[in-house]
Coordinates of C-alpha atoms and ligand atoms in Angstrom, one line a residue:
X1 CA 3.7 21.4 22.4
X2 CA 5.7 22.0 25.6
X3 CA 8.9 20.2 25.9
X4 CA 8.1 18.5 29.2
X5 CA 9.0 14.9 30.1
X6 CA 6.5 14.4 32.9
X7 CA 2.8 14.5 32.6
X8 CA -0.3 13.6 34.6
X9 CA -1.4 11.4 31.8
X10 CA -0.2 10.0 28.5
X11 CA -2.9 9.0 26.0
X12 CA -1.7 6.6 23.3
X13 CA -3.5 7.2 20.0
X14 CA -5.3 10.2 18.4
X15 CA -8.4 8.7 16.8
X16 CA -12.0 9.0 18.1
X17 CA -10.9 7.7 21.5
X18 CA -7.7 9.6 22.0
X19 CA -9.1 12.9 21.0
X20 CA -12.0 12.8 23.4
X21 CA -9.8 11.5 26.2
X22 CA -7.4 14.4 25.8
X23 CA -10.3 16.8 25.8
X24 CA -11.7 15.4 29.0
X25 CA -8.3 15.3 30.8
X26 CA -7.7 18.9 29.7
X27 CA -11.1 19.8 31.3
X28 CA -9.9 18.2 34.5
X29 CA -6.8 20.4 34.4
X30 CA -4.4 17.5 34.0
X31 CA -1.2 17.9 32.0
X32 CA -1.7 15.5 29.1
X33 CA 0.5 14.2 26.3
X34 CA -1.1 12.4 23.4
X35 CA 1.2 10.2 21.3
X36 CA 0.2 9.2 17.8
X37 CA 2.2 7.1 15.3
X38 CA 0.6 8.8 12.2
X39 CA 1.2 12.3 10.9
X40 CA -2.2 13.5 12.0
X41 CA -5.3 12.8 14.0
X42 CA -7.9 10.3 12.8
X43 CA -6.8 6.8 13.8
X44 CA -8.4 4.2 11.5
X45 CA -9.9 7.0 9.5
X46 CA -6.5 8.4 8.9
X47 CA -5.0 5.1 7.6
X48 CA -7.8 3.4 5.8
X49 CA -7.9 5.4 2.6
X50 CA -8.6 2.7 0.1
X51 CA -11.3 3.3 -2.5
X52 CA -14.8 3.0 -0.9
X53 CA -13.5 3.2 2.7
X54 CA -16.3 4.2 4.9
X55 CA -18.3 3.5 8.0
X56 CA -20.9 0.8 8.3
X57 CA -22.8 2.8 11.0
X58 CA -24.9 5.8 10.2
X59 CA -23.0 9.0 10.5
X60 CA -25.6 10.8 12.6
X61 CA -24.9 8.3 15.4
X62 CA -21.3 7.3 14.6
X63 CA -20.2 10.7 15.8
X64 CA -19.5 12.4 19.2
X65 CA -22.4 13.5 21.3
X66 CA -20.4 15.2 24.1
X67 CA -20.7 18.7 22.5
X68 CA -24.3 19.7 21.7
X69 CA -22.9 22.6 19.5
X70 CA -20.7 20.2 17.5
X71 CA -23.6 17.7 17.2
X72 CA -25.9 20.4 15.9
X73 CA -23.5 22.3 13.6
X74 CA -21.7 19.4 11.9
X75 CA -23.3 18.4 8.6
X76 CA -22.8 14.9 7.5
X77 CA -23.1 14.6 3.7
X78 CA -24.0 10.9 3.6
X79 CA -26.1 8.4 5.5
X80 CA -22.9 6.3 6.0
X81 CA -19.9 8.5 6.3
X82 CA -17.1 8.0 3.9
X83 CA -13.5 8.0 5.1
X84 CA -12.7 11.6 3.8
X85 CA -15.7 13.0 5.6
X86 CA -14.8 11.1 8.8
X87 CA -11.2 12.4 8.6
X88 CA -12.5 16.0 8.0
X89 CA -14.7 15.7 11.1
X90 CA -11.9 14.5 13.3
X91 CA -9.6 17.2 12.1
X92 CA -12.3 19.7 12.8
X93 CA -12.7 18.3 16.3
X94 CA -9.0 18.6 16.9
X95 CA -9.1 22.2 15.9
X96 CA -12.3 23.2 17.6
X97 CA -11.2 21.8 21.0
X98 CA -7.6 22.8 20.5
X99 CA -6.2 19.3 20.9
X100 CA -3.4 19.2 18.4
X101 CA -0.9 21.1 20.5
X102 CA -1.1 18.3 23.1
X103 CA -0.1 15.6 20.7
X104 CA 3.2 14.3 19.4
X105 CA 2.7 13.0 15.9
X106 CA 4.8 10.5 13.9
X107 CA 5.8 9.0 17.3
X108 CA 5.2 5.4 18.2
X109 CA 5.0 4.1 21.7
X110 CA 7.2 1.1 21.9
X111 CA 7.0 0.3 25.6
X112 CA 5.5 1.4 28.9
X113 CA 6.8 0.2 32.3
X114 CA 5.3 0.9 35.7
X115 CA 7.6 1.8 38.5
X116 CA 6.0 0.9 41.8
X117 CA 8.5 3.0 43.9
X118 CA 7.6 6.3 42.2
X119 CA 4.1 5.2 41.1
X120 CA 4.7 6.4 37.6
X121 CA 4.6 4.9 34.1
X122 CA 7.7 5.3 32.0
X123 CA 6.5 5.5 28.4
X124 CA 9.1 4.9 25.7
X125 CA 8.8 6.0 22.1
X126 CA 10.7 5.2 18.9
X127 CA 11.9 8.7 18.3
X128 CA 11.1 11.2 21.1
X129 CA 12.7 9.4 24.0
X130 CA 10.6 8.5 27.1
X131 CA 8.0 10.3 29.1
X132 CA 6.8 9.8 32.7
X133 CA 3.1 9.8 33.6
X134 CA 0.9 8.9 36.5
X135 CA -1.8 7.5 34.2
X136 CA -1.5 5.8 30.8
X137 CA -4.6 5.5 28.7
X138 CA -4.5 3.2 25.7
X139 CA -6.6 4.7 23.0
X140 CA -5.0 2.4 20.4
X141 CA -8.2 1.2 18.8
X142 CA -9.4 -2.3 18.0
X143 CA -8.5 -2.4 14.3
X144 CA -5.2 -0.7 14.0
X145 CA -2.6 -3.5 13.9
X146 CA -2.6 -4.8 10.4
X147 CA -2.6 -8.5 9.4
X148 CA -0.1 -8.9 6.6
X149 CA 0.0 -12.6 5.8
X150 CA 3.5 -14.0 5.1
X151 CA 3.1 -15.3 1.5
X152 CA 6.3 -17.0 0.3
X153 CA 8.1 -14.8 -2.2
X154 CA 6.2 -11.7 -1.3
X155 CA 9.3 -9.5 -1.4
X156 CA 10.0 -10.7 -5.0
X157 CA 6.8 -9.2 -6.4
X158 CA 7.8 -6.3 -8.7
X159 CA 4.4 -4.5 -8.8
X160 CA 2.6 -2.4 -6.3
X161 CA 1.6 -4.2 -3.1
X162 CA -0.7 -2.3 -0.7
X163 CA -2.6 -3.1 2.5
X164 CA -6.0 -1.4 2.7
X165 CA -5.1 -0.1 6.1
X166 CA -1.8 1.5 4.9
X167 CA -3.1 3.2 1.9
X168 CA -1.1 6.1 0.4
X169 CA -2.1 9.7 1.0
X170 CA -2.7 10.2 -2.7
X171 CA -5.4 8.2 -4.5
X172 CA -4.0 5.2 -6.3
X173 CA -5.0 5.0 -10.0
X174 CA -5.6 1.5 -11.2
X175 CA -6.6 2.5 -14.7
X176 CA -5.4 0.0 -17.2
X177 CA -3.8 -2.2 -14.5
X178 CA -4.3 -5.8 -13.7
X179 CA -5.1 -6.0 -10.0
X180 CA -5.6 -8.8 -7.5
X181 CA -7.5 -8.2 -4.3
X182 CA -6.8 -10.8 -1.5
X183 CA -9.6 -10.8 1.1
X184 CA -13.3 -10.4 1.1
X185 CA -14.1 -8.8 4.5
X186 CA -15.5 -5.3 4.8
X187 CA -12.3 -3.7 3.3
X188 CA -12.4 -6.0 0.3
X189 CA -16.1 -5.7 -0.2
X190 CA -16.0 -1.9 -0.1
X191 CA -13.0 -1.5 -2.4
X192 CA -13.7 -4.3 -5.0
X193 CA -16.5 -2.5 -6.9
X194 CA -14.5 0.7 -7.2
X195 CA -11.3 -1.0 -8.2
X196 CA -13.2 -3.1 -10.8
X197 CA -14.4 0.2 -12.4
X198 CA -10.9 1.3 -13.0
X199 CA -8.8 -1.8 -13.5
X200 CA -8.2 -3.5 -16.8
X201 CA -8.8 -6.7 -15.0
X202 CA -9.5 -7.5 -11.4
X203 CA -9.0 -10.9 -9.8
X204 CA -10.7 -11.4 -6.4
X205 CA -9.0 -14.0 -4.3
X206 CA -11.5 -15.2 -1.8
X207 CA -10.8 -17.6 1.0
X208 CA -14.1 -17.3 2.9
X209 CA -17.3 -15.6 1.5
X210 CA -18.9 -13.1 3.8
X211 CA -22.5 -11.9 4.1
X212 CA -22.9 -8.5 2.7
X213 CA -26.0 -6.3 2.6
X214 CA -26.7 -3.3 0.4
X215 CA -25.8 0.0 2.1
X216 CA -28.3 2.1 0.2
X217 CA -26.0 4.9 0.9
X218 CA -26.6 8.4 -0.4
X219 CA -27.0 12.0 0.6
X220 CA -28.9 12.7 3.8
X221 CA -32.2 14.4 3.4
X222 CA -32.1 17.9 4.9
X223 CA -35.6 17.7 6.3
X224 CA -34.9 14.4 8.0
X225 CA -31.7 15.7 9.5
X226 CA -33.4 18.7 10.9
X227 CA -36.1 16.7 12.5
X228 CA -33.6 14.3 14.0
X229 CA -31.5 17.1 15.3
X230 CA -34.5 18.5 17.1
X231 CA -34.6 15.2 18.9
X232 CA -30.9 14.4 19.1
X233 CA -30.6 13.8 22.9
X234 CA -33.5 11.3 22.9
X235 CA -32.0 9.6 19.9
X236 CA -28.6 9.3 21.5
X237 CA -30.1 8.0 24.7
X238 CA -31.9 5.3 22.7
X239 CA -28.6 4.3 21.0
X240 CA -26.7 4.3 24.4
X241 CA -29.3 2.1 26.1
X242 CA -30.9 0.5 23.0
X243 CA -30.8 -3.0 21.9
X244 CA -27.6 -4.3 20.3
X245 CA -28.8 -3.8 16.7
X246 CA -31.0 -0.8 17.3
X247 CA -28.3 1.6 16.4
X248 CA -28.3 1.0 12.7
X249 CA -31.4 2.5 11.4
X250 CA -32.0 6.2 10.8
X251 CA -34.2 5.6 7.8
X252 CA -37.3 5.1 10.0
X253 CA -38.7 7.2 12.8
X254 CA -37.1 7.1 16.2
X255 CA -39.9 5.0 17.7
X256 CA -39.1 2.2 15.4
X257 CA -35.5 1.9 16.4
X258 CA -35.8 -1.3 18.5
X259 CA -35.5 -4.6 16.8
X260 CA -38.9 -6.1 15.9
X261 CA -40.2 -8.1 18.9
X262 CA -41.3 -10.9 16.7
X263 CA -39.5 -14.2 16.6
X264 CA -38.5 -15.4 13.1
X265 CA -39.4 -18.9 14.1
X266 CA -43.0 -17.9 14.5
X267 CA -43.3 -15.9 11.3
X268 CA -44.8 -17.4 8.1
X269 CA -42.6 -17.6 5.0
X270 CA -44.5 -14.6 3.6
X271 CA -43.9 -12.5 6.7
X272 CA -40.2 -13.5 6.7
X273 CA -39.8 -12.4 3.1
X274 CA -41.7 -9.2 3.5
X275 CA -39.7 -8.1 6.5
X276 CA -36.3 -9.1 5.0
X277 CA -37.2 -7.5 1.6
X278 CA -38.2 -4.3 3.3
X279 CA -34.9 -4.1 5.3
X280 CA -32.8 -5.2 2.3
X281 CA -34.3 -2.4 0.3
X282 CA -33.7 0.3 2.9
X283 CA -30.1 -0.9 3.4
X284 CA -27.6 -1.2 6.2
X285 CA -27.0 -3.5 9.1
X286 CA -30.4 -3.1 10.7
X287 CA -31.5 -6.0 8.5
X288 CA -30.5 -8.1 11.4
X289 CA -33.1 -6.5 13.6
X290 CA -35.9 -7.8 11.4
X291 CA -36.7 -10.4 14.0
X292 CA -35.9 -10.7 17.6
X293 CA -33.9 -14.0 17.5
X294 CA -31.8 -13.8 14.4
X295 CA -28.6 -13.7 16.4
X296 CA -29.8 -16.2 19.0
X297 CA -31.0 -19.4 17.3
X298 CA -29.8 -21.3 14.3
X299 CA -33.3 -21.7 13.0
X300 CA -34.1 -18.0 13.0
X301 CA -30.7 -17.1 11.6
X302 CA -31.1 -19.6 8.8
X303 CA -34.2 -17.7 7.5
X304 CA -32.1 -14.5 7.2
X305 CA -29.0 -16.3 5.8
X306 CA -31.2 -18.1 3.2
X307 CA -32.8 -14.8 2.2
X308 CA -29.3 -13.3 1.5
X309 CA -28.1 -16.4 -0.4
X310 CA -31.2 -16.1 -2.6
X311 CA -30.4 -12.5 -3.2
X312 CA -26.9 -13.4 -4.3
X313 CA -28.3 -16.0 -6.6
X314 CA -30.6 -13.4 -8.1
X315 CA -27.9 -10.8 -8.6
X316 CA -25.0 -12.8 -9.8
X317 CA -25.6 -14.1 -13.3
X318 CA -23.1 -17.0 -13.4
X319 CA -24.6 -19.7 -11.0
X320 CA -21.1 -21.1 -10.2
X321 CA -19.8 -17.6 -9.2
X322 CA -22.9 -17.0 -7.2
X323 CA -22.5 -20.2 -5.3
X324 CA -18.8 -19.4 -4.5
X325 CA -20.0 -16.1 -3.1
X326 CA -22.5 -17.6 -0.8
X327 CA -21.4 -18.0 2.8
X328 CA -22.3 -21.4 4.4
X329 CA -19.8 -21.8 7.2
X330 CA -21.1 -19.3 9.7
X331 CA -24.4 -17.8 10.8
X332 CA -25.3 -14.4 9.3
X333 CA -23.9 -11.7 11.6
X334 CA -21.7 -14.0 13.6
X335 CA -18.8 -12.5 11.7
X336 CA -18.9 -8.8 11.1
X337 CA -21.7 -8.1 8.6
X338 CA -20.5 -6.1 5.6
X339 CA -22.5 -3.5 3.9
X340 CA -21.7 -2.6 0.3
X341 CA -22.5 -0.7 -2.8
X342 CA -22.8 -3.0 -5.9
X343 CA -20.5 -5.8 -4.4
X344 CA -22.3 -8.8 -5.8
X345 CA -23.2 -7.2 -9.1
X346 CA -19.5 -6.4 -9.7
X347 CA -19.0 -10.1 -10.4
X348 CA -21.2 -9.8 -13.5
X349 CA -18.5 -7.5 -15.1
X350 CA -16.4 -9.0 -17.9
X351 CA -13.2 -7.7 -16.3
X352 CA -13.7 -9.4 -12.9
X353 CA -12.7 -13.0 -12.0
X354 CA -13.4 -14.7 -8.7
X355 CA -11.0 -17.3 -7.5
X356 CA -12.0 -19.7 -4.7
X357 CA -8.9 -20.1 -2.7
X358 CA -10.4 -23.1 -0.9
X359 CA -10.2 -25.0 -4.2
X360 CA -7.2 -23.2 -5.7
X361 CA -5.0 -21.9 -2.9
X362 CA -2.2 -19.4 -3.1
X363 CA 1.2 -21.2 -3.3
X364 CA 3.4 -18.1 -3.4
X365 CA 3.9 -14.6 -4.8
X366 CA 6.1 -14.3 -7.8
X367 CA 7.9 -11.3 -9.4
X368 CA 4.9 -11.0 -11.8
X369 CA 1.9 -11.9 -9.6
X370 CA 0.4 -14.7 -7.6
X371 CA 1.1 -18.4 -8.0
X372 CA -2.0 -20.4 -7.4
X373 CA -2.2 -24.2 -7.3
X374 CA -3.7 -24.0 -10.9
X375 CA -0.9 -21.7 -12.2
X376 CA 0.3 -18.1 -12.2
X377 CA -1.9 -15.0 -12.5
X378 CA 0.1 -12.0 -13.7
X379 CA -0.9 -8.7 -12.1
X380 CA 0.5 -5.2 -11.8
X381 CA -0.9 -4.6 -8.3
X382 CA -1.9 -6.7 -5.3
X383 CA -4.3 -5.3 -2.7
X384 CA -4.1 -7.0 0.7
X385 CA -7.6 -6.6 2.2
X386 CA -6.5 -9.1 4.8
X387 CA -7.7 -7.3 8.0
X388 CA -6.2 -6.9 11.4
X389 CA -4.8 -8.5 14.5
X390 CA -7.9 -7.2 16.1
X391 CA -8.7 -5.9 19.6
X392 CA -5.6 -7.2 21.4
X393 CA -3.1 -6.7 18.6
X394 CA -2.5 -2.9 19.2
X395 CA -2.0 -3.4 22.9
X396 CA 0.4 -6.4 22.6
X397 CA 2.4 -4.6 19.9
X398 CA 3.7 -2.4 22.8
X399 CA 6.0 -3.8 25.6
X400 CA 3.6 -3.3 28.5
X401 CA 5.2 -4.1 31.8
X402 CA 3.1 -3.7 34.9
X403 CA 3.9 -3.5 38.6
X404 CA 6.2 -6.4 39.8
X405 CA 7.6 -6.7 36.3
X406 CA 4.6 -8.5 34.9
X407 CA 4.6 -8.5 31.1
X408 CA 1.2 -8.2 29.4
X409 CA 2.1 -10.6 26.6
X410 CA 2.8 -13.2 29.2
X411 CA -0.3 -12.5 31.1
X412 CA -2.4 -12.7 28.0
X413 CA -0.8 -15.7 26.4
X414 CA -4.0 -17.7 26.7
X415 CA -6.2 -14.8 25.8
X416 CA -7.0 -11.3 27.1
X417 CA -7.9 -10.8 30.8
X418 CA -9.4 -7.5 31.8
X419 CA -11.9 -6.1 34.3
X420 CA -14.7 -4.5 32.3
X421 CA -12.3 -4.0 29.3
X422 CA -11.1 -0.9 31.2
X423 CA -8.5 -2.1 33.7
X424 CA -6.0 -5.0 34.0
X425 CA -4.9 -6.6 37.3
X426 CA -1.1 -6.0 37.7
X427 CA -1.2 -2.8 35.6
X428 CA -2.0 0.0 37.9
X429 CA -3.2 3.4 36.6
X430 CA -3.5 2.0 33.1
X431 CA -6.8 2.2 31.3
X432 CA -7.9 0.7 28.0
X433 CA -10.6 2.4 25.9
X434 CA -12.8 -0.2 24.2
X435 CA -10.4 -2.9 25.4
X436 CA -11.0 -6.6 25.2
X437 CA -13.9 -7.6 27.4
X438 CA -15.9 -4.5 26.5
X439 CA -18.7 -4.2 23.8
X440 CA -16.3 -2.3 21.5
X441 CA -16.6 -3.7 18.0
X442 CA -20.1 -5.1 18.7
X443 CA -21.5 -1.7 19.6
X444 CA -21.6 1.7 18.1
X445 CA -17.9 2.3 18.7
X446 CA -18.1 6.1 19.1
X447 CA -20.8 5.8 21.8
X448 CA -18.8 3.1 23.5
X449 CA -15.7 5.3 23.4
X450 CA -17.6 8.2 24.9
X451 CA -18.8 6.0 27.7
X452 CA -15.3 4.7 28.5
X453 CA -13.7 8.1 28.3
X454 CA -16.3 9.6 30.6
X455 CA -15.9 6.7 33.0
X456 CA -12.1 7.0 33.1
X457 CA -12.3 10.8 33.4
X458 CA -14.8 10.5 36.2
X459 CA -12.7 7.9 38.0
X460 CA -9.6 10.1 37.8
X461 CA -11.6 13.1 39.0
X462 CA -12.8 11.0 41.9
X463 CA -9.2 9.9 42.7
X464 CA -8.1 13.6 42.7
X465 CA -11.0 14.6 45.0
X466 CA -10.2 11.8 47.4
X467 CA -6.4 12.3 47.3
X468 CA -5.9 8.8 45.8
X469 CA -3.1 8.1 43.5
X470 CA -3.2 4.5 42.5
X471 CA -6.0 2.3 41.1
X472 CA -5.7 -1.4 40.0
X473 CA -8.2 -4.0 39.2
X474 CA -8.2 -7.0 41.5
X475 CA -7.5 -10.5 40.2
X476 CA -10.8 -11.7 41.6
X477 CA -12.8 -9.0 39.8
X478 CA -10.9 -9.7 36.6
X479 CA -11.4 -13.5 36.8
X480 CA -15.1 -13.0 37.3
X481 CA -15.4 -10.5 34.4
X482 CA -13.5 -12.9 32.0
X483 CA -16.1 -15.6 33.0
X484 CA -18.9 -13.1 32.4
X485 CA -17.6 -12.1 29.0
X486 CA -17.4 -15.7 27.9
X487 CA -20.9 -16.5 29.3
X488 CA -22.5 -13.4 27.7
X489 CA -21.5 -14.7 24.3
X490 CA -23.1 -18.1 24.9
X491 CA -26.6 -16.7 24.4
X492 CA -25.7 -15.6 20.9
X493 CA -24.5 -17.3 17.8
X494 CA -21.1 -15.5 17.6
X495 CA -19.0 -18.4 18.7
X496 CA -20.3 -20.5 15.8
X497 CA -18.2 -18.5 13.4
X498 CA -15.0 -20.4 14.1
X499 CA -12.7 -18.3 12.0
X500 CA -13.8 -14.8 12.9
X501 CA -11.5 -12.1 14.1
X502 CA -13.8 -11.6 17.1
X503 CA -12.3 -15.0 18.2
X504 CA -8.7 -14.1 17.2
X505 CA -8.9 -16.9 14.6
X506 CA -7.6 -14.9 11.7
X507 CA -4.1 -14.7 13.2
X508 CA -1.9 -17.8 13.3
X509 CA -1.1 -18.8 16.8
X510 CA -3.5 -16.3 18.5
X511 CA -5.5 -17.9 21.3
X512 CA -9.1 -18.6 20.3
X513 CA -11.1 -16.5 22.8
X514 CA -14.2 -14.6 22.1
X515 CA -13.0 -11.1 22.9
X516 CA -15.8 -8.5 23.0
X517 CA -18.5 -8.4 25.7
X518 CA -21.9 -9.0 24.0
X519 CA -24.1 -6.3 25.5
X520 CA -27.8 -6.3 25.5
X521 CA -30.1 -3.4 26.3
X522 CA -27.3 -1.2 27.8
X523 CA -26.5 -3.8 30.5
X524 CA -22.8 -3.0 30.2
X525 CA -23.2 0.7 30.8
X526 CA -25.3 -0.1 33.9
X527 CA -22.6 -2.4 35.2
X528 CA -19.9 0.3 34.7
X529 CA -22.1 2.9 36.4
X530 CA -22.7 0.6 39.4
X531 CA -19.0 -0.1 39.8
X532 CA -18.4 3.6 39.8
X533 CA -21.3 4.3 42.2
X534 CA -19.9 1.6 44.6
X535 CA -16.6 3.5 44.8
X536 CA -15.0 1.5 42.0
X537 CA -15.7 -2.0 43.4
X538 CA -13.4 -4.6 41.9
X539 CA -10.6 -2.1 41.9
X540 CA -8.2 -1.3 44.8
X541 CA -7.6 2.4 45.3
X542 CA -4.9 3.7 47.5
Ligands
LIG1 P1 -11.4 -8.9 7.8 O1 -12.9 -8.8 8.0 O2 -10.6 -9.7 8.8 O3 -11.2 -9.6 6.3 C1 -10.0 -10.1 5.9 C2 -10.2 -10.9 4.7 O4 -8.9 -11.3 4.3 C3 -11.0 -12.2 4.9 O5 -11.7 -12.4 3.8 C4 -9.9 -13.2 5.1 O6 -10.3 -14.5 4.8 C5 -8.9 -12.8 4.1 N1 -7.5 -13.3 4.4 C6 -6.8 -13.0 5.5 N2 -5.6 -13.7 5.4 C7 -5.6 -14.3 4.3 C8 -4.7 -15.2 3.6 N3 -3.5 -15.5 4.2 N4 -5.0 -15.7 2.4 C9 -6.2 -15.4 1.8 N5 -7.1 -14.6 2.4 C10 -6.8 -14.1 3.6 O7 -10.7 -7.5 7.6 P2 -11.3 -6.2 6.9 O8 -10.2 -5.2 6.8 O9 -12.0 -6.5 5.7 O10 -12.4 -5.7 7.9 C11 -12.1 -5.6 9.3 C12 -13.1 -4.7 10.0 O11 -12.9 -3.4 9.7 C13 -14.5 -4.9 9.6 O12 -15.1 -6.0 10.1 C14 -15.2 -3.6 10.0 O13 -15.4 -3.6 11.3 C15 -14.1 -2.6 9.7 P3 -10.8 -15.5 6.0 O14 -12.2 -15.0 6.3 O15 -9.9 -15.4 7.1 O16 -10.8 -16.9 5.4

């Protein structure tokens, strides 16, 4: 790492987004500094090391497509990649494309201020001083700012207290321990079955039940992988421009990728059951593509939700426990769907207890455990599977100050405002990768990252070619985009999940705004392509 203080670009974060961004900027011949808070590359896949941590999208498409050689040579062991495999992959990418030497690790960006006079960003860090750059690219991820609830007496707890996203490097051994897990989103649902296998006793503290589908994860069949790799470009293209839920199914041939064109409302009870049973058996999130309107109408959605509730009733032996595990307050898929291995069956174990926090809330932590309304439960370890200040959290954790001294936290006090989730009016030469207002968490994130990185790199190359040094989204384009993001969600059921992190509802005081852009059939990519083709309409370049 050269000891320079001035760069063409600073990239904040070294996960999937940051690594590819650095690679593209290198190709453009730009001097680039990556800044990463963790000790190594990986982003969410560096930090989320809890038992069972893994991806809910299939590894063959939750991976880079920019290098044909990498794509062909890399061998994914499982259908859904597990965290250690994802981390190995990202470490390999950092080596293969010689990216590490551009990155300062264990360094956190604390602030970035734009100076209009010199047209540069001044990027401040917690331990390496500050750096100047013409461009700043926020590759900070959507799920990297942890949500640690402030339970009274938390500091008094004498046992081990871990957040799933800040898991130690070494595996944690729960053998013989009494453990409480707080939270039943993806992180809780992935870790609970494995913690239950080790712990003397596991108490699951559930506030809201979530829908979870069997992953049916396992080793990838070599013959299947070979055939898919022969057809990789076509497959990727399908994912890039496919329907929203078309990216979750690698168990069936490529031509069956699209969601079934049939409406659930028009199917007979037998047809509904057959389709759901088939997809339940094959596993993964593509369950939701069984019918064309599951995510659009209450009636269609209820058929899928009822099916899953019936499955819970069939798997969980104690009818009271089964009922507590059944989600009833939101449409299936309106909150992030979880996929699991033995989640519901875990509640049949003698050493597992489910507490319904809606009936028996947490009063405080105590030195020995958790005080519920009904009394104290003593534990040796508490696992906080309580999620993230999603999408905007990582950006607002940094003091971002744009031209004219505008502060991002002030600008976004009523919710995020971006143009395309890529640029922010008042913040010249700053780009966000998978920012609020882009498909991000509702899409195949790696494919979306590649699209954003390519768009940003092409834009910077265009500016270079045209001797332009400054780009800023207009307020009018931003206002229009914020409206479009809101309207795009209206055709779907997402907003009916009132307490989802898509809406910011899991963080006290956070504005309730639906943050991702709900894409359909690759519309978002086409919009971004058109903006670029029209010389970056909606941005002012000078
Ligand atoms: P999630 O999906 O936000 O889940 C967090 C869970 O923690 C959820 O069940 C919450 O209940 C629960 N929670 C949060 N705060 C509290 C308090 N104060 N008391 C009790 N329970 C609480 O986060 P994950 O890490 O599981 O998954 C995030 C994403 O990562 C996931 O969707 C994938 O995309 C990968 P609530 O529902 O708010 O009642």
